[in-house]
Short mmCIF file of C-alpha atoms in Angstrom, two decimals:
data_model
loop_
_atom_site.label_atom_id
_atom_site.label_comp_id
_atom_site.label_asym_id
_atom_site.label_seq_id
_atom_site.Cartn_x
_atom_site.Cartn_y
_atom_site.Cartn_z
CA UNK R 5 42.73 39.19 18.47
CA UNK R 6 43.47 37.86 14.99
CA UNK R 7 40.55 39.67 13.35
CA UNK R 8 41.02 41.82 10.27
CA UNK R 9 40.16 45.06 12.08
CA UNK R 10 42.63 44.37 14.93
CA UNK R 11 45.55 43.40 12.66
CA UNK R 12 45.04 46.33 10.27
CA UNK R 13 44.16 48.98 12.85
CA UNK R 14 45.92 52.31 12.30
CA UNK R 15 45.78 55.57 14.24
CA UNK R 16 45.07 58.85 12.58
CA UNK R 17 42.64 59.94 9.88
CA UNK R 18 42.78 58.47 6.41
CA UNK R 19 42.19 60.21 3.15
CA UNK R 20 39.32 59.23 0.84
CA UNK R 21 41.53 57.30 -1.58
CA UNK R 22 42.99 55.17 1.19
CA UNK R 23 39.54 54.49 2.60
CA UNK R 24 38.33 53.48 -0.84
CA UNK R 25 41.24 51.06 -1.25
CA UNK R 26 40.63 49.58 2.19
CA UNK R 27 36.94 49.17 1.42
CA UNK R 28 37.70 47.43 -1.89
CA UNK R 29 40.18 45.15 -0.14
CA UNK R 30 37.57 44.30 2.49
CA UNK R 31 34.95 43.65 -0.20
CA UNK R 32 37.39 41.43 -2.09
CA UNK R 33 38.15 39.55 1.12
CA UNK R 34 34.44 39.04 1.76
CA UNK R 35 33.93 37.74 -1.77
CA UNK R 36 36.82 35.30 -1.41
CA UNK R 37 35.44 34.19 1.93
CA UNK R 38 32.03 33.51 0.41
CA UNK R 39 33.66 31.50 -2.39
CA UNK R 40 35.67 29.54 0.16
CA UNK R 41 32.54 28.78 2.20
CA UNK R 42 30.73 27.60 -0.91
CA UNK R 43 33.60 25.28 -1.85
CA UNK R 44 33.80 24.03 1.70
CA UNK R 45 30.10 23.22 1.78
CA UNK R 46 30.40 21.35 -1.54
CA UNK R 47 33.37 19.36 -0.25
CA UNK R 48 31.46 18.47 2.93
CA UNK R 49 28.52 17.32 0.82
CA UNK R 50 30.79 15.11 -1.31
CA UNK R 51 32.38 13.68 1.84
CA UNK R 52 28.93 12.86 3.17
CA UNK R 53 27.96 11.15 -0.10
CA UNK R 54 31.19 9.15 -0.03
CA UNK R 55 30.54 8.07 3.57
CA UNK R 56 27.06 6.89 2.63
CA UNK R 57 28.44 4.91 -0.32
CA UNK R 58 31.05 3.25 1.89
CA UNK R 59 28.48 2.39 4.55
CA UNK R 60 26.07 0.88 2.03
CA UNK R 61 28.92 -1.12 0.45
CA UNK R 62 30.19 -2.70 3.69
CA UNK R 63 26.84 -2.94 5.52
CA UNK R 64 24.09 -4.07 3.10
CA UNK R 65 21.28 -3.50 5.64
CA UNK R 66 22.03 0.24 5.75
CA UNK R 67 21.67 0.63 2.00
CA UNK R 68 18.05 -0.50 1.74
CA UNK R 69 16.71 3.02 1.24
CA UNK R 70 19.25 4.13 -1.34
CA UNK R 71 19.21 0.80 -3.19
CA UNK R 72 15.42 1.01 -3.32
CA UNK R 73 15.64 4.28 -5.23
CA UNK R 74 18.35 2.83 -7.49
CA UNK R 75 16.32 -0.31 -8.20
CA UNK R 76 13.16 1.62 -9.06
CA UNK R 77 14.81 4.51 -10.94
CA UNK R 78 12.97 3.83 -14.23
CA UNK R 79 9.59 3.79 -12.49
CA UNK R 80 10.47 6.90 -10.49
CA UNK R 81 11.49 8.80 -13.61
CA UNK R 82 8.20 7.89 -15.29
CA UNK R 83 6.29 8.87 -12.15
CA UNK R 84 7.94 12.29 -11.88
CA UNK R 85 7.33 12.99 -15.57
CA UNK R 86 3.61 12.31 -15.07
CA UNK R 87 3.67 14.31 -11.84
CA UNK R 88 5.26 17.30 -13.61
CA UNK R 89 2.71 17.20 -16.43
CA UNK R 90 -0.22 17.13 -13.98
CA UNK R 91 1.27 19.92 -11.87
CA UNK R 92 1.89 22.03 -14.99
CA UNK R 93 -1.72 21.55 -16.05
CA UNK R 94 -3.04 22.72 -12.68
CA UNK R 95 -0.61 25.67 -12.75
CA UNK R 96 -1.84 26.91 -16.12
CA UNK R 97 -5.49 26.37 -15.21
CA UNK R 98 -5.08 28.26 -11.92
CA UNK R 99 -3.40 31.13 -13.75
CA UNK R 100 -6.31 31.50 -16.18
CA UNK R 101 -9.00 30.96 -13.54
CA UNK R 102 -7.73 33.17 -10.71
CA UNK R 103 -5.00 35.33 -12.29
CA UNK R 104 -7.22 38.40 -12.73
CA UNK R 105 -8.48 38.38 -9.11
CA UNK R 106 -5.71 36.87 -6.94
CA UNK R 107 -2.17 38.24 -6.86
CA UNK R 108 -0.39 34.91 -6.35
CA UNK R 109 -1.79 33.59 -9.65
CA UNK R 110 -1.05 36.61 -11.85
CA UNK R 111 1.91 34.96 -13.61
CA UNK R 112 2.88 31.35 -14.26
CA UNK R 113 5.87 31.27 -11.89
CA UNK R 114 3.84 32.53 -8.93
CA UNK R 115 1.00 30.20 -9.88
CA UNK R 116 3.43 27.27 -9.92
CA UNK R 117 4.74 28.17 -6.45
CA UNK R 118 1.17 28.48 -5.19
CA UNK R 119 0.37 24.98 -6.46
CA UNK R 120 3.51 23.63 -4.80
CA UNK R 121 2.44 25.25 -1.53
CA UNK R 122 -0.95 23.59 -1.93
CA UNK R 123 0.83 20.24 -2.14
CA UNK R 124 2.28 20.98 1.30
CA UNK R 125 -1.22 21.58 2.70
CA UNK R 126 -1.24 25.36 2.69
CA UNK R 127 -4.77 26.69 3.17
CA UNK R 128 -5.88 28.31 -0.11
CA UNK R 129 -9.59 27.58 -0.04
CA UNK R 130 -10.56 31.16 0.83
CA UNK R 131 -8.36 32.58 -1.94
CA UNK R 132 -10.01 30.36 -4.53
CA UNK R 133 -13.46 31.22 -3.24
CA UNK R 134 -12.65 34.91 -3.71
CA UNK R 135 -11.25 34.20 -7.17
CA UNK R 136 -14.21 32.13 -8.41
CA UNK R 137 -16.94 30.88 -6.09
CA UNK R 138 -18.05 27.92 -8.23
CA UNK R 139 -14.96 26.85 -10.18
CA UNK R 140 -12.68 27.54 -7.22
CA UNK R 141 -14.40 24.83 -5.20
CA UNK R 142 -14.21 22.35 -8.12
CA UNK R 143 -10.53 23.18 -8.70
CA UNK R 144 -9.73 22.73 -5.01
CA UNK R 145 -11.43 19.31 -4.80
CA UNK R 146 -9.91 18.00 -8.05
CA UNK R 147 -6.43 19.19 -7.13
CA UNK R 148 -6.31 17.42 -3.78
CA UNK R 149 -8.10 14.31 -5.05
CA UNK R 150 -5.79 13.77 -8.02
CA UNK R 151 -2.61 14.41 -6.06
CA UNK R 152 -3.82 12.10 -3.30
CA UNK R 153 -4.05 9.31 -5.90
CA UNK R 154 -0.65 10.25 -7.33
CA UNK R 155 0.87 10.15 -3.85
CA UNK R 156 -0.46 6.61 -3.35
CA UNK R 157 1.16 5.56 -6.64
CA UNK R 158 4.52 6.86 -5.44
CA UNK R 159 4.17 5.02 -2.14
CA UNK R 160 3.27 1.81 -4.01
CA UNK R 161 6.36 2.06 -6.23
CA UNK R 162 8.64 2.63 -3.24
CA UNK R 163 7.10 -0.24 -1.26
CA UNK R 164 7.53 -2.59 -4.23
CA UNK R 165 11.19 -1.61 -4.60
CA UNK R 166 11.73 -1.91 -0.84
CA UNK R 167 10.34 -5.45 -0.78
CA UNK R 168 12.56 -6.49 -3.68
CA UNK R 169 15.64 -4.98 -2.05
CA UNK R 170 14.83 -6.64 1.26
CA UNK R 171 14.55 -10.03 -0.44
CA UNK R 172 17.90 -9.50 -2.18
CA UNK R 173 19.58 -8.60 1.12
CA UNK R 174 18.02 -11.60 2.86
CA UNK R 175 19.27 -13.99 0.18
CA UNK R 176 22.71 -12.36 0.29
CA UNK R 177 22.93 -12.72 4.05
CA UNK R 178 21.80 -16.35 3.94
CA UNK R 179 24.43 -17.20 1.34
CA UNK R 180 27.15 -15.45 3.34
CA UNK R 181 26.02 -17.14 6.54
CA UNK R 182 26.71 -20.64 5.17
CA UNK R 183 29.47 -20.58 2.53
CA UNK R 184 29.45 -24.41 2.37
CA UNK R 185 25.82 -24.39 1.31
CA UNK R 186 26.57 -21.73 -1.26
CA UNK R 187 29.43 -23.88 -2.65
CA UNK R 188 27.21 -26.96 -2.79
CA UNK R 189 24.46 -25.06 -4.58
CA UNK R 190 26.94 -23.75 -7.11
CA UNK R 191 28.40 -27.20 -7.75
CA UNK R 192 24.94 -28.78 -8.02
CA UNK R 193 23.81 -26.18 -10.55
CA UNK R 194 27.03 -26.65 -12.55
CA UNK R 195 26.71 -30.47 -12.59
CA UNK R 196 23.04 -30.25 -13.51
CA UNK R 197 23.81 -27.89 -16.37
CA UNK R 198 26.67 -30.00 -17.70
CA UNK R 199 24.69 -33.22 -17.14
CA UNK R 200 21.97 -32.08 -19.52
CA UNK R 201 24.56 -31.49 -22.22
CA UNK R 202 26.17 -34.91 -21.63
CA UNK R 203 22.79 -36.67 -21.81
CA UNK R 204 21.93 -34.90 -25.05
CA UNK R 205 25.25 -36.08 -26.50
CA UNK R 206 24.81 -39.63 -25.11
CA UNK R 207 21.41 -40.29 -26.74
CA UNK R 208 22.58 -40.26 -30.39
CA UNK R 209 25.73 -42.14 -29.38
CA UNK R 210 23.59 -44.84 -27.78
CA UNK R 211 21.45 -45.08 -30.89
CA UNK R 212 24.55 -45.51 -33.02
CA UNK R 213 26.25 -48.10 -30.80
CA UNK R 214 23.29 -50.03 -29.37
CA UNK R 215 20.17 -49.08 -31.26
CA UNK R 216 21.38 -50.34 -34.65
CA UNK R 217 22.61 -53.72 -33.29
CA UNK R 218 19.92 -54.28 -30.72
CA UNK R 219 20.27 -56.72 -27.87
CA UNK R 220 20.19 -59.81 -30.10
CA UNK R 221 16.39 -60.22 -29.95
CA UNK R 222 14.38 -59.51 -33.08
CA UNK R 223 11.13 -57.66 -32.53
CA UNK R 224 8.31 -58.45 -34.91
CA UNK R 225 5.82 -55.87 -36.03
CA UNK R 226 2.64 -57.83 -35.31
CA UNK R 227 0.39 -55.12 -36.65
CA UNK R 228 2.03 -55.23 -40.04
CA UNK R 229 2.02 -59.04 -40.02
CA UNK R 230 -1.69 -59.02 -39.33
CA UNK R 231 -2.38 -56.66 -42.23
CA UNK R 232 -0.39 -58.89 -44.61
CA UNK R 233 -2.27 -61.95 -43.35
CA UNK R 234 -5.61 -60.30 -43.94
CA UNK R 235 -4.62 -59.31 -47.46
CA UNK R 236 -3.65 -62.92 -48.24
CA UNK R 237 -6.94 -64.28 -46.96
CA UNK R 238 -8.99 -61.91 -49.08
CA UNK R 239 -7.28 -62.98 -52.29
CA UNK R 240 -9.43 -65.27 -54.52
#
């Protein structure tokens, strides 16, 4: 009932100018609607990101996945740089090997998309065989072998970050579970740290106050006495 056509319905024929104005108004309305939908989708995405941040802040167990990526961000950046270089190399080589015989490799952009589809297990063996019977087989084997190794490297990095994050969460939960133990550990570490400083200051003070006076007993250097005695005996 509240549609645009129902609200703006008019009886009788319209001239061409009026129809053109109505069409432009409808096109403008459609463009504004598309802009509104785009802004709405962006706002929903930001709301979702904010919800995830709040959940990971208040519930540490739920943030293992995201904190894993944050903890290993340097390694992931290095990995994706290497991944991009390898993928670019295979893209250029496929363009020069099969570009004259296979349509999907005629330019670099299509060749790149074809390599990406190969990563997602799209069957391209027959295309490469038609492009080059010998080198196509070698290219196919090397591509899947190298990216299989690269995939294992990514999994290893993520597993390492996951284990570190899980240990951090476990230690955090244990400390929150017993606040008295956490307080005792903090006090013990503080006393131990300050105790080392006090002992370092006490040693020279002890040497000044006690070491110079001694305990009243005189200690003889028997080794030196023996050397002097031997010298006296050897005199003529």
